[in-house]
Amino acid sequence: MADKIWTNVNLITMQDNGHAYGLMENVSMVIEHDYIAWIGPEEEIPNHYDYEMESTDGDYMTPGLIDCHTHLIYGGNRIDEFELRLKGASYEEIAKSGGGILSTVNATRAATEGDLIESAKKRLTHFKSEGVTTIEIKSGYGLDLDTELKMLSAARALNISPAIDVIPTFLGAHALPPEFKDNRQGYIDLIVEEMLPKIAELNMTKAVDGFCENIGFTYPEMEQIFTRAKELGFDLKLHAEQLSDQQGAALAAKYGALSADHLEHLTEESIIQMKEAGTTAVLLPGAFYFLRDTKCPPIDLLRKHDVPMAVASDSNPGSSPALSLKLMINMATTLFKLTPEEALAGVTRNAAKALGLNDRGMIKEGMLADLVRWDISHPAELAYHFGGNQVKAVYKNGEQVL
Ligand code: NIG
Ligand code: FE
């Protein structure tokens, strides 16, 4: 939209160009029709780009940040359960006694679509203020067709162009709804026979996710859902190996899923299968932190097998009421020992991969001009501070949105 040229800018491109962070220092960049048209030395800017020029005086820019795993839309909150957990109750115990995800399901069923939009919009403001230009939002607190559609429709309403792209994901297999308490297969059948075809018909999402866990769904149950979802042309994602090893990541790989997420209990065998399938590992340090987990995902093995690692907030009322993707960059380094460069790749290049988006996540000719201008003196500073906000300006599709 707003065609322009920046000069004297330090680009943290996140391209794999042999430089740490794909850094390109003191270059010029041309933005044309929502996209990055050209990058190079100022004296070589092609004549036909006769747009307004602005020197950034050496500011650093990154790609717009991408939060590739959130549950931002929900009714109510789970502050009471937070207090119970601090007194010793575990996340699993709370879930088994009918709280946890199901308590949010009750609140979400009771909320109107307008309520859901309003409460999520407030949370979204925090992410946007930190340079998030693309955010994934899952359904999964409805667990009946109407409420799942209400959540997905709310996600659509939050997709406010050009400020932010909201990528909705269908998470019908998040928990067993109370009305199917004694009929697990009945709920799987409902997802397979009614929900998936309806969501495909209405074109509400590109991707289908599930929670493969002893408090979620088993490998064979998820396999039924994946089989049908794949037939209908959906991309796949899976909450896997968060609390125990269910071979979920291997299942995700078997079905060519875009990502397997959480992964604290991931094994090397599954990592090898993820590598072969091109499945991205999504790390969620907020959930690890808030559940006071002690078992880290096997970062060394993911590195050894060169599996791309994304980092996301998992923003949700139960296990990660995070309002900051920026904080997750810091936590990925301090808690999981990612390098600052890996953590930044996790919220840019690899987050795009986890969402199957190839038009963003790097500063590169031909990519969307989703950019953040920062008040920092080194790229690693983005992982260094926690708290505060170093954003100077945010651009979505080339247009300044903050
Ligand atoms: O990613 N693990 C399953 N789902 C969410 C938590 C949802 C909740 O507790 O409300 C997660 O951590
Ligand atoms: Fe999640």
XYZ file of C-alpha atoms and ligand atoms in Angstrom:
415
model
C 0.000 0.000 0.000
C 2.347 2.707 1.273
C 5.264 2.309 -1.145
C 8.507 3.586 0.374
C 12.262 3.221 0.729
C 14.163 2.928 3.993
C 17.862 3.701 3.994
C 20.521 3.033 6.634
C 18.634 0.222 8.292
C 20.067 -2.841 10.061
C 18.006 -5.825 8.962
C 17.731 -8.837 11.237
C 16.504 -10.802 8.221
C 16.493 -14.306 9.789
C 17.522 -15.600 6.358
C 20.004 -18.443 6.331
C 22.689 -16.317 4.630
C 25.794 -17.270 6.579
C 25.531 -14.313 8.975
C 24.227 -14.605 12.534
C 20.534 -13.608 12.487
C 20.857 -13.228 8.701
C 22.049 -9.723 9.579
C 22.359 -7.154 6.772
C 23.810 -3.915 8.126
C 23.360 -0.407 6.773
C 21.269 -1.391 3.758
C 18.275 0.059 1.959
C 14.935 -1.656 1.520
C 12.138 -0.919 -0.941
C 8.515 -1.673 0.018
C 6.033 -1.928 -2.841
C 2.417 -3.194 -2.853
C 2.487 -4.879 0.608
C 5.778 -6.649 -0.153
C 9.516 -6.248 0.233
C 10.561 -5.478 -3.331
C 14.294 -4.907 -3.048
C 17.156 -4.937 -0.514
C 20.696 -3.692 -1.171
C 23.185 -0.840 -0.833
C 21.711 2.655 -1.087
C 23.809 3.555 -4.150
C 22.352 0.599 -6.057
C 18.632 1.319 -5.562
C 17.105 0.852 -9.047
C 15.905 4.171 -10.544
C 12.351 3.041 -11.143
C 11.722 2.931 -7.381
C 11.137 6.657 -7.017
C 9.352 6.416 -3.674
C 9.628 8.527 -0.555
C 12.931 7.804 1.228
C 13.472 7.694 4.959
C 16.692 7.002 6.833
C 16.162 4.926 9.984
C 19.521 6.142 11.329
C 20.688 2.606 11.918
C 17.604 1.147 13.585
C 17.238 -2.617 13.736
C 14.250 -4.249 12.046
C 13.006 -7.826 12.368
C 10.244 -9.619 10.538
C 6.848 -9.135 12.195
C 6.624 -11.620 15.052
C 4.445 -14.704 14.586
C 2.736 -16.461 17.497
C 2.001 -19.875 16.006
C 0.161 -21.490 18.957
C -2.474 -19.731 21.049
C -5.886 -20.343 22.581
C -6.608 -16.619 22.818
C -10.400 -16.898 22.579
C -12.160 -18.191 25.690
C -14.769 -17.338 28.282
C -13.939 -16.687 31.938
C -10.555 -17.360 33.513
C -8.954 -20.006 35.733
C -7.533 -17.892 38.553
C -9.121 -20.217 41.128
C -7.282 -23.215 39.650
C -4.036 -21.269 39.661
C -4.472 -20.879 43.403
C -5.350 -24.576 43.809
C -2.212 -25.542 41.923
C -0.110 -23.301 44.142
C -1.520 -25.235 47.116
C -0.390 -28.521 45.562
C -3.099 -29.739 43.156
C -1.712 -30.828 39.785
C -2.970 -29.728 36.363
C -3.940 -33.347 35.646
C -5.819 -33.791 38.965
C -7.810 -30.627 38.314
C -8.648 -31.822 34.791
C -9.687 -35.286 36.024
C -12.020 -33.784 38.608
C -13.961 -31.934 35.901
C -12.119 -28.601 36.058
C -9.337 -27.499 33.747
C -10.277 -27.258 30.091
C -13.887 -28.255 30.901
C -14.361 -25.297 33.226
C -13.348 -23.016 30.348
C -15.711 -24.973 28.075
C -18.635 -24.092 30.380
C -17.683 -20.403 30.403
C -17.146 -20.353 26.634
C -20.457 -22.047 25.892
C -22.185 -19.452 28.100
C -20.475 -16.483 26.408
C -21.871 -14.711 23.363
C -19.698 -14.331 20.287
C -19.499 -10.615 21.112
C -18.214 -11.398 24.639
C -15.566 -13.690 23.189
C -14.452 -11.093 20.666
C -14.238 -8.339 23.289
C -12.191 -10.316 25.815
C -9.852 -11.725 23.158
C -9.422 -8.291 21.582
C -8.034 -6.937 24.866
C -5.516 -9.774 25.049
C -4.649 -9.329 21.387
C -3.747 -5.674 22.017
C -0.824 -6.770 24.204
C 0.555 -9.051 21.489
C 0.167 -6.390 18.810
C 1.979 -3.811 20.934
C 5.022 -6.090 20.945
C 5.221 -6.485 17.183
C 3.104 -9.592 16.593
C 1.690 -9.329 13.062
C 0.426 -12.916 12.665
C -1.230 -14.983 15.384
C -2.758 -18.425 15.331
C -5.880 -18.947 17.476
C -7.358 -22.374 18.208
C -10.930 -23.278 18.958
C -11.378 -26.139 21.430
C -13.349 -24.638 24.306
C -16.682 -25.366 22.650
C -16.572 -29.108 22.022
C -19.949 -28.929 20.307
C -20.445 -27.799 16.744
C -22.220 -24.525 17.526
C -19.705 -23.325 20.107
C -16.716 -24.412 18.027
C -18.184 -22.421 15.120
C -18.821 -19.472 17.456
C -15.137 -19.499 18.442
C -13.941 -19.767 14.851
C -16.262 -16.981 13.824
C -14.856 -14.822 16.668
C -11.359 -15.570 15.359
C -12.455 -14.377 11.947
C -13.766 -11.145 13.483
C -10.385 -10.516 15.126
C -8.630 -10.791 11.766
C -8.480 -7.049 11.336
C -6.739 -6.145 8.103
C -4.094 -4.827 7.843
C -3.202 -4.714 11.575
C -2.842 -8.437 12.183
C -3.459 -11.756 10.446
C -5.365 -14.233 12.608
C -4.929 -17.860 11.546
C -7.714 -20.025 13.040
C -7.219 -23.712 13.868
C -9.939 -26.238 14.713
C -9.215 -28.032 18.003
C -12.367 -30.107 18.520
C -10.236 -32.888 20.030
C -9.128 -30.801 23.019
C -11.041 -32.623 25.778
C -13.953 -35.030 26.076
C -17.123 -32.959 26.590
C -19.244 -33.891 29.643
C -22.185 -35.101 27.514
C -19.905 -37.803 26.043
C -18.368 -38.777 29.392
C -19.390 -42.410 28.936
C -19.152 -42.500 25.167
C -15.685 -41.534 23.958
C -16.192 -43.036 20.512
C -19.405 -41.069 20.176
C -17.444 -37.818 20.406
C -14.791 -38.983 17.945
C -17.610 -39.910 15.543
C -19.154 -36.466 16.016
C -15.847 -34.807 15.116
C -15.228 -37.110 12.154
C -18.751 -37.271 10.743
C -20.161 -33.829 11.530
C -17.695 -31.247 12.748
C -14.849 -31.749 10.271
C -17.073 -31.841 7.157
C -19.014 -28.762 8.335
C -15.872 -26.769 9.071
C -14.454 -27.788 5.692
C -17.677 -26.800 3.938
C -17.745 -23.393 5.651
C -14.014 -22.957 5.007
C -13.483 -21.866 8.620
C -9.890 -23.110 9.072
C -6.964 -24.544 7.167
C -5.699 -26.688 10.030
C -6.890 -29.262 12.550
C -5.214 -29.828 15.930
C -5.715 -32.236 18.843
C -4.534 -32.927 22.385
C -2.888 -36.361 22.463
C -2.517 -37.067 26.166
C -3.894 -39.244 28.945
C -6.217 -36.350 29.865
C -6.925 -35.748 26.158
C -7.157 -38.268 23.334
C -5.272 -41.478 22.640
C -3.093 -42.233 19.637
C -5.788 -44.429 17.980
C -8.458 -41.775 18.608
C -6.315 -39.000 17.147
C -5.515 -41.245 14.201
C -9.216 -41.469 13.290
C -9.466 -37.680 13.386
C -6.279 -37.161 11.378
C -7.357 -39.662 8.724
C -10.606 -37.805 8.085
C -9.035 -34.346 8.389
C -6.412 -35.274 5.844
C -9.035 -36.624 3.438
C -10.797 -33.268 3.712
C -7.566 -31.451 2.858
C -6.773 -29.932 6.264
C -3.247 -29.272 7.499
C -2.526 -31.033 10.779
C -0.983 -30.043 14.103
C -0.842 -31.864 17.430
C -0.364 -31.125 21.143
C 2.046 -33.966 21.815
C 4.194 -35.299 24.651
C 3.354 -32.465 27.049
C 2.742 -34.550 30.171
C 3.701 -38.051 29.014
C 5.013 -39.899 25.953
C 2.011 -40.960 23.872
C 3.939 -41.214 20.577
C 1.934 -38.185 19.489
C 4.862 -36.587 17.682
C 5.407 -39.822 15.721
C 1.704 -39.801 14.839
C 1.961 -36.172 13.721
C 4.952 -37.081 11.551
C 3.184 -40.136 10.120
C 0.383 -37.886 8.866
C 2.759 -35.189 7.617
C 1.623 -32.660 10.226
C 2.927 -29.099 10.066
C 3.901 -29.192 13.722
C 3.990 -31.117 16.970
C 3.752 -28.848 19.992
C 4.910 -28.904 23.683
C 7.198 -31.985 23.409
C 8.606 -32.175 26.944
C 8.454 -36.005 26.799
C 9.607 -36.363 23.186
C 11.935 -39.265 22.299
C 14.788 -39.384 19.794
C 12.923 -41.956 17.645
C 10.039 -39.521 17.245
C 12.441 -36.661 16.517
C 13.901 -38.638 13.616
C 10.397 -39.162 12.235
C 9.592 -35.466 12.616
C 12.730 -34.608 10.677
C 11.812 -36.989 7.854
C 8.262 -35.639 7.672
C 9.295 -31.965 7.850
C 7.254 -31.472 11.040
C 8.239 -28.365 13.033
C 8.742 -28.624 16.811
C 6.752 -25.892 18.577
C 8.148 -25.132 22.034
C 5.887 -23.547 24.644
C 7.978 -22.214 27.526
C 4.999 -20.347 29.018
C 3.134 -23.585 29.762
C 6.327 -25.209 31.057
C 6.863 -22.245 33.385
C 3.286 -21.778 34.573
C 2.776 -25.508 35.303
C 6.138 -25.455 37.102
C 7.282 -28.314 34.907
C 10.812 -29.582 35.356
C 11.319 -31.761 32.290
C 12.593 -29.679 29.383
C 11.948 -30.667 25.773
C 15.037 -32.440 24.335
C 16.536 -29.357 22.677
C 19.950 -30.962 22.072
C 18.356 -33.836 20.164
C 16.150 -31.504 18.134
C 19.317 -29.593 17.236
C 21.258 -32.780 16.495
C 18.597 -33.889 13.999
C 18.113 -30.379 12.635
C 14.369 -30.188 13.341
C 13.162 -26.583 13.008
C 12.108 -25.168 16.382
C 9.346 -22.602 16.743
C 8.480 -20.804 19.983
C 4.948 -19.712 20.892
C 2.983 -18.295 23.820
C 0.303 -21.014 24.064
C -1.755 -18.164 25.520
C -4.676 -19.878 27.302
C -6.486 -19.549 30.634
C -5.177 -22.769 32.215
C -1.577 -23.559 31.455
C -0.209 -20.301 30.027
C -2.117 -17.066 30.622
C 0.684 -15.265 28.784
C 0.134 -11.910 27.129
C 3.639 -11.562 25.735
C 5.390 -13.392 22.911
C 8.438 -11.251 23.623
C 8.675 -12.828 27.089
C 8.613 -16.265 25.422
C 11.764 -15.351 23.493
C 13.455 -14.718 26.821
C 12.013 -17.855 28.463
C 13.030 -20.048 25.524
C 16.607 -18.997 26.218
C 16.604 -19.088 30.024
C 14.400 -22.158 30.542
C 15.168 -24.242 27.419
C 18.655 -22.889 26.643
C 17.897 -21.900 23.081
C 20.361 -19.350 21.765
C 18.894 -15.863 21.297
C 19.151 -16.468 17.553
C 17.257 -19.784 17.787
C 14.595 -18.178 19.964
C 14.132 -15.343 17.484
C 13.943 -17.816 14.586
C 11.282 -19.537 16.706
C 8.945 -16.538 16.565
C 9.692 -15.646 12.935
C 11.004 -18.078 10.305
C 10.117 -21.311 12.082
C 6.780 -20.023 13.361
C 5.810 -19.340 9.742
C 6.833 -22.899 8.903
C 4.702 -24.263 11.763
C 1.716 -22.499 10.182
C 2.549 -23.522 6.620
C 2.997 -19.862 5.597
C 5.764 -19.203 3.093
C 5.147 -15.484 2.536
C 6.472 -14.264 5.908
C 8.872 -14.951 8.775
C 11.961 -13.504 7.075
C 12.986 -10.137 5.679
C 13.554 -11.070 2.082
C 12.610 -9.840 -1.378
C 9.151 -11.172 -2.241
C 8.034 -11.593 1.377
C 5.215 -9.587 2.957
C 6.410 -6.294 4.429
C 5.534 -7.321 7.992
C 8.246 -5.565 9.986
C 9.090 -4.377 13.481
C 11.437 -1.474 14.153
C 13.173 -1.812 17.526
C 14.955 0.375 20.027
C 17.834 -2.072 20.571
C 21.596 -2.070 20.068
C 22.088 -5.768 19.216
C 19.757 -8.562 17.985
C 20.361 -10.607 21.170
C 18.816 -7.768 23.157
C 15.443 -9.113 21.997
C 16.031 -12.185 24.186
C 17.770 -10.323 26.995
C 15.188 -8.045 28.581
C 12.054 -9.418 30.121
C 9.323 -6.900 30.658
C 9.259 -3.507 29.002
C 8.700 -2.966 25.332
C 11.439 -2.013 22.881
C 9.112 -1.622 19.894
C 9.469 1.664 17.989
C 7.047 0.920 15.132
C 5.167 -1.988 13.553
C 4.367 -2.400 9.843
C 1.859 -4.898 8.461
C 1.759 -5.355 4.687
C 3.966 -2.277 4.491
C 1.537 -0.078 6.352
C 2.420 1.396 9.729
C -0.035 -0.064 12.259
C 1.727 1.068 15.444
O -1.714 -26.070 25.108
N -2.601 -28.859 26.412
C -3.736 -28.579 26.052
N -4.201 -27.357 25.805
C -3.685 -26.163 26.321
C -4.167 -25.917 27.678
C -5.561 -25.622 27.676
C -6.125 -25.302 29.017
O -5.639 -25.737 30.067
O -7.124 -24.581 28.974
C -2.183 -26.116 26.227
O -1.456 -26.105 27.225
Fe -2.019 -25.375 23.410
